């Protein structure tokens, strides 16, 4: 079935370094992908999205890369800060409709001072 | 704050009781979604409304669950005869009017349900 998975459940990064969170997806027909950040006790917060006709998109301190050949998605966070500590989910919206988002199980990012 | 609002934030109840949660979407958003999230997992889709019409329901939504959006604005999610396995975070999200599939859903902070 459809699934969105993550390579690493936890990631520890030194403050100021760059973080890279990876994600694999299985539905090659998916055409829209989103990264969400979820802090403890809060709902998922939209970070950045990318359409399947793009391979890279940049935001403020964040970059999403999409490799459709190997069905791989990554989130890069530049100059990681303590406030970046959270669980990060990649998610896909299948092409069948505008309804459900399929989330992976998340990667917890922790920042070392 | 004009984000998605959910009430209550926490609900503790005994097994077998009924509970109802409310979601107020972002103003002018015509699409509203309910998700369930258990500890350490990503949110799982439950159901989706476009205006007042419930267009899709997950197989996760058993007959003990019912969701409504009577006026196309706020929505309620009711769970009848709660069970231990219903303990989870229930998240609501909304997305803009006239959006296609390539629009992000904006989430509320959820209602955490604990069944004793």
mmCIF file with all atom_site columns, C-alpha atoms in Angstrom, chain A residues 6 13 30 36-37 41-42 50 57 59 62 67 69 75 87 90 93 99 102-103 105:
data_model
loop_
_atom_site.group_PDB
_atom_site.id
_atom_site.type_symbol
_atom_site.label_atom_id
_atom_site.label_alt_id
_atom_site.label_comp_id
_atom_site.label_asym_id
_atom_site.label_entity_id
_atom_site.label_seq_id
_atom_site.pdbx_PDB_ins_code
_atom_site.Cartn_x
_atom_site.Cartn_y
_atom_site.Cartn_z
_atom_site.occupancy
_atom_site.B_iso_or_equiv
_atom_site.pdbx_formal_charge
_atom_site.auth_seq_id
_atom_site.auth_comp_id
_atom_site.auth_asym_id
_atom_site.auth_atom_id
_atom_site.pdbx_PDB_model_num
ATOM 1  C CA . UNK A 1 6   ? 11.724 7.952  7.255  1.00 0.00 ? 6   UNK A CA 1
ATOM 2  C CA . UNK A 1 13  ? 22.808 17.919 15.663 1.00 0.00 ? 13  UNK A CA 1
ATOM 3  C CA . UNK A 1 30  ? 2.253  11.356 -5.744 1.00 0.00 ? 30  UNK A CA 1
ATOM 4  C CA . UNK A 1 36  ? 5.671  19.582 8.812  1.00 0.00 ? 36  UNK A CA 1
ATOM 5  C CA . UNK A 1 37  ? 7.267  20.437 12.149 1.00 0.00 ? 37  UNK A CA 1
ATOM 6  C CA . UNK A 1 41  ? 1.810  19.483 22.679 1.00 0.00 ? 41  UNK A CA 1
ATOM 7  C CA . UNK A 1 42  ? 1.130  21.250 19.402 1.00 0.00 ? 42  UNK A CA 1
ATOM 8  C CA . UNK A 1 50  ? 7.229  21.004 -3.177 1.00 0.00 ? 50  UNK A CA 1
ATOM 9  C CA . UNK A 1 57  ? 12.678 24.539 -3.262 1.00 0.00 ? 57  UNK A CA 1
ATOM 10 C CA . UNK A 1 59  ? 12.571 28.807 2.120  1.00 0.00 ? 59  UNK A CA 1
ATOM 11 C CA . UNK A 1 62  ? 15.093 25.420 4.909  1.00 0.00 ? 62  UNK A CA 1
ATOM 12 C CA . UNK A 1 67  ? 14.463 12.951 -6.145 1.00 0.00 ? 67  UNK A CA 1
ATOM 13 C CA . UNK A 1 69  ? 13.968 8.657  -9.541 1.00 0.00 ? 69  UNK A CA 1
ATOM 14 C CA . UNK A 1 75  ? 14.661 18.578 4.410  1.00 0.00 ? 75  UNK A CA 1
ATOM 15 C CA . UNK A 1 87  ? 9.541  16.052 15.353 1.00 0.00 ? 87  UNK A CA 1
ATOM 16 C CA . UNK A 1 90  ? 7.302  14.335 5.612  1.00 0.00 ? 90  UNK A CA 1
ATOM 17 C CA . UNK A 1 93  ? -0.789 13.930 -1.033 1.00 0.00 ? 93  UNK A CA 1
ATOM 18 C CA . UNK A 1 99  ? -8.283 14.946 0.794  1.00 0.00 ? 99  UNK A CA 1
ATOM 19 C CA . UNK A 1 102 ? -0.257 10.507 4.224  1.00 0.00 ? 102 UNK A CA 1
ATOM 20 C CA . UNK A 1 103 ? 2.256  11.108 6.996  1.00 0.00 ? 103 UNK A CA 1
ATOM 21 C CA . UNK A 1 105 ? 6.215  8.311  11.470 1.00 0.00 ? 105 UNK A CA 1
#
